[in-house]
XYZ file of C-alpha atoms in Angstrom:
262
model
C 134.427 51.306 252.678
C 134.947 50.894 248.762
C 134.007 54.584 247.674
C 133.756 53.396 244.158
C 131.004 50.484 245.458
C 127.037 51.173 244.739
C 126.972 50.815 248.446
C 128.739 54.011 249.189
C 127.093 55.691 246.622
C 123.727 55.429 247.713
C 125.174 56.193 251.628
C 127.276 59.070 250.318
C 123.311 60.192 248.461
C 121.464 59.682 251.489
C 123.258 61.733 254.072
C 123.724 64.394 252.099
C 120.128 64.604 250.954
C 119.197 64.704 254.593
C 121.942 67.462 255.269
C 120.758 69.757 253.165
C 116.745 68.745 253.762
C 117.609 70.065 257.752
C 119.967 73.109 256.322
C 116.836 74.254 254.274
C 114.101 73.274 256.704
C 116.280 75.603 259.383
C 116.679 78.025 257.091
C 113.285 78.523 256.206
C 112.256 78.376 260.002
C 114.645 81.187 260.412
C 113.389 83.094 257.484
C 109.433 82.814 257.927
C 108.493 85.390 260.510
C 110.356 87.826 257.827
C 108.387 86.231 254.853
C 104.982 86.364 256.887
C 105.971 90.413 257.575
C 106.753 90.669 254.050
C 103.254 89.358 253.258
C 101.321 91.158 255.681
C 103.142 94.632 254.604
C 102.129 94.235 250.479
C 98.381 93.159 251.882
C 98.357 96.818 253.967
C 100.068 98.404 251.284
C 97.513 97.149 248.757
C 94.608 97.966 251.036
C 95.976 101.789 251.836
C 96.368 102.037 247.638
C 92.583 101.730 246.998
C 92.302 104.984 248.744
C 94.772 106.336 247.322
C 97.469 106.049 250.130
C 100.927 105.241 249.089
C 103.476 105.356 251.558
C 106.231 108.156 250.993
C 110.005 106.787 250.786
C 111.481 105.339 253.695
C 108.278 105.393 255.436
C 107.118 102.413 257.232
C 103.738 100.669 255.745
C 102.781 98.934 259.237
C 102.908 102.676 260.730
C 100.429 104.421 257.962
C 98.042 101.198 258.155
C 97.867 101.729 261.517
C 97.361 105.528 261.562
C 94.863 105.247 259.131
C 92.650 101.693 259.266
C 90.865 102.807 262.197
C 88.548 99.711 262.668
C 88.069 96.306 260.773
C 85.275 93.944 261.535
C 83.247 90.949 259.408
C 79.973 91.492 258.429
C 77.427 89.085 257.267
C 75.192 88.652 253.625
C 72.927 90.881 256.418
C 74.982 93.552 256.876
C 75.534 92.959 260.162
C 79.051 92.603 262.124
C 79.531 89.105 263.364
C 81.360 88.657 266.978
C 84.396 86.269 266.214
C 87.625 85.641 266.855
C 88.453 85.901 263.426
C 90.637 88.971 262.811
C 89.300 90.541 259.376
C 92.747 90.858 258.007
C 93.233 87.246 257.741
C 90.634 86.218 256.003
C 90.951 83.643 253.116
C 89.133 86.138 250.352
C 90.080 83.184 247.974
C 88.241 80.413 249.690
C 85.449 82.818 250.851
C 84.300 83.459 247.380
C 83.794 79.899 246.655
C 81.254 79.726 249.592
C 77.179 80.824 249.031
C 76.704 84.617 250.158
C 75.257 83.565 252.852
C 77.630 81.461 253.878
C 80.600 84.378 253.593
C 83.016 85.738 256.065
C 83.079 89.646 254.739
C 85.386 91.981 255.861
C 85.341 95.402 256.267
C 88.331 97.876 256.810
C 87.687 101.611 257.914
C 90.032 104.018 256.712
C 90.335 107.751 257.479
C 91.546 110.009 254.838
C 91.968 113.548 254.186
C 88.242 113.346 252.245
C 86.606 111.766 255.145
C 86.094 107.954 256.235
C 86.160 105.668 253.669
C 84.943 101.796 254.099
C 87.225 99.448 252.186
C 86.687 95.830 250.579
C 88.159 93.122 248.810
C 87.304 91.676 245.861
C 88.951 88.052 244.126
C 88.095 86.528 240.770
C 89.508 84.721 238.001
C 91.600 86.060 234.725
C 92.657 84.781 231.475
C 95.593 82.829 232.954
C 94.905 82.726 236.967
C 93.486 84.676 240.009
C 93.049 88.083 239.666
C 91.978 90.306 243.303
C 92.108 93.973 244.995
C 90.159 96.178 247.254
C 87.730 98.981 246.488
C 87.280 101.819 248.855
C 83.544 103.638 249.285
C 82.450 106.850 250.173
C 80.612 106.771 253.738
C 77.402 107.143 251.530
C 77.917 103.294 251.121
C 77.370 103.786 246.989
C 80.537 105.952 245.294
C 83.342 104.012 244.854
C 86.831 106.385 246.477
C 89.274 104.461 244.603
C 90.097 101.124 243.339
C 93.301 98.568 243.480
C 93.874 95.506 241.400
C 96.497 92.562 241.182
C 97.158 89.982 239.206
C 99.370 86.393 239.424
C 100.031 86.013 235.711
C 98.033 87.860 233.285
C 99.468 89.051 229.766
C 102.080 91.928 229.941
C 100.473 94.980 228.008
C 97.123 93.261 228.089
C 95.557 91.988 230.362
C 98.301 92.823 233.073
C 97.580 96.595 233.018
C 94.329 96.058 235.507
C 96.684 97.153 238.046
C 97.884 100.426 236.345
C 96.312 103.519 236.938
C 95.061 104.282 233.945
C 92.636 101.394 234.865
C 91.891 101.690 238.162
C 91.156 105.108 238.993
C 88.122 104.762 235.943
C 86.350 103.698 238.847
C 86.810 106.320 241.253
C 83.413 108.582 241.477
C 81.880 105.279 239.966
C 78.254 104.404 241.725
C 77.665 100.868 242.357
C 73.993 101.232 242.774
C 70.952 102.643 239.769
C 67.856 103.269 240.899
C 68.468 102.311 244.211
C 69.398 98.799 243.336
C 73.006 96.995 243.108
C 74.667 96.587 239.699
C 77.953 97.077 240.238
C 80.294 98.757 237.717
C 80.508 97.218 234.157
C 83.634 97.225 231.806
C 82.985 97.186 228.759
C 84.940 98.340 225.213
C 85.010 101.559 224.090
C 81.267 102.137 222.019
C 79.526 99.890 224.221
C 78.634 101.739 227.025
C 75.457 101.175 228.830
C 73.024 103.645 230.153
C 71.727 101.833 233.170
C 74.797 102.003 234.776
C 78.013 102.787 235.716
C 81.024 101.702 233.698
C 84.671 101.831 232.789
C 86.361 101.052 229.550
C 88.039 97.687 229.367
C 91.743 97.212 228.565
C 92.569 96.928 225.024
C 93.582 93.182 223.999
C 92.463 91.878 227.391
C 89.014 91.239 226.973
C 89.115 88.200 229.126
C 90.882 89.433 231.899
C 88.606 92.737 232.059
C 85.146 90.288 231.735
C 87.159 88.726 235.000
C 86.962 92.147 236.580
C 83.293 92.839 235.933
C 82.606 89.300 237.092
C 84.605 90.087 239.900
C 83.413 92.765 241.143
C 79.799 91.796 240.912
C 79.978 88.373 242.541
C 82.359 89.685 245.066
C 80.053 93.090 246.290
C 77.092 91.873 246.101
C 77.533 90.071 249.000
C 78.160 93.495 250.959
C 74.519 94.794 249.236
C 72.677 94.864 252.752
C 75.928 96.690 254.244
C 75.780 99.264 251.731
C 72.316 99.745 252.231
C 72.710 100.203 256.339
C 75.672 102.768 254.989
C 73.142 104.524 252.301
C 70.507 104.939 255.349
C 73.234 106.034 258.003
C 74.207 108.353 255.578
C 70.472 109.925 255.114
C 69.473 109.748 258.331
C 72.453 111.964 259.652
C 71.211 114.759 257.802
C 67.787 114.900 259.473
C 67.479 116.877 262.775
C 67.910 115.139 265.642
C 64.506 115.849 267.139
C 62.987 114.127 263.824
C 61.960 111.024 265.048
C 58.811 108.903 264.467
C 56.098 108.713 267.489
C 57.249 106.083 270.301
C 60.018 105.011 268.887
C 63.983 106.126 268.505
C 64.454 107.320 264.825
C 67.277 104.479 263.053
C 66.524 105.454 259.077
C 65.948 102.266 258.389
C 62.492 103.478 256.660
C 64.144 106.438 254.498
C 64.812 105.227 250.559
C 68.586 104.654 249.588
C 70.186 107.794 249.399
C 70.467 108.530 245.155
C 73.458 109.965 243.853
């Protein structure tokens, strides 16, 4: 065959395209179990930050996620845990958020630490320039937030990217989510405009927009959790009663004590 003809040309184009389209489609076979792990890891290691686990050098994440994340379930808009096949860790946050409340797959992850069991959530929103998301550890009093991690795809550097330093995220530890024994969340606000009818955090200077996304975030994305919080707040009262103190004919559950106030 003429190798200077169109012919060959467009031959020569279309074998090699298809060599390299099976080279790459092997390769990337070969190389997704690895990417998954990779995926999974950053998820746990995210999940063990918000309360305030970090793994020490050289040790594995999948090992201290284990050790510590001592149950996971899904819970309902109710409160209550729903029987599924659906493991909680792979839950589509991102597509659940779009759905009613009502309508939500919630999960839950229980996490021992050295200050007692802690109940941790995740939270997903929108920024200036694309999703923003983390997870937000509670006391076992189902109102204090433990500690708090956020991520970001592509806000600002300096600005709005510094949600998921320190400096901002551990504002909210300590932070109560409920006032007066209903849920508003935690605002962010700038500095001077703090409100007295609940909890806040100062926003991050020059990222107004992204820290507006965090508020927004957090509110849309716990409020869903408000009756599990709740069942928390009157697990968490009812354990301090003695356990003789129950009402006539029936098996005492706290369900009738007021949320616990902090």
């Amino acid at each position: 065959m003429n190798r200077q003809s169109n012919v060959y040309t467009v031959i020569y184009s279309i074998v090699l395209v298809a060599v390299v389209g099976v080279v790459l489609s092997v390769v990337y076979q070969a190389l997704r179990p690895s990417q998954l792990e990779n995926i999974a890891n950053d998820t746990k290691r995210q999940i063990l930050a918000s309360a305030r686990l970090t793994p020490e050098q050289g040790q594995d994440i999948s090992s201290l996620f284990d050790r510590h994340i001592v149950s996971s379930y899904i819970v309902n808009s109710q409160g209550q845990q729903i029987d599924q096949s659906t493991d909680p860790f792979d839950v589509n946050v991102s597509l659940e958020v779009k759905k009613p409340a009502d309508k939500r797959l919630l999960p839950v992850f229980e996490c021992t630490t050295d200050n007692g069991l802690k109940y941790i959530v995740p939270v997903y929103g929108a920024g200036l320039w694309g999703p923003i998301w983390g997870y937000i550890s509670f006391d076992d009093n189902g109102d204090t937030i433990y500690g708090a991690y956020f991520a970001h795809q592509g806000e600002t550097p300096g600005l709005g990217a510094e949600i998921e330093k320190p400096a901002f995220s551990s504002q909210f530890d300590g932070k109560d989510i409920f006032s007066n024994g209903q849920f508003t969340s935690v605002a962010v606000v700038k500095l001077g405009k703090e409100p007295n009818d609940r909890a806040w955090v100062h926003a991050v200077s020059g990222g107004t927009i992204t820290s507006q996304g965090v508020q927004k975030m957090l509110f849309d994305s716990l409020e869903p959790y408000t009756a599990f919080f709740e069942k928390l707040q009157n697990d968490k009262n009812g354990s301090d009663l003695p356990d003789n103190d129950t009402f006539p004919g029936e098996d005492f559950t706290g369900k009738d004590l007021e949320p616990q106030q902090l």
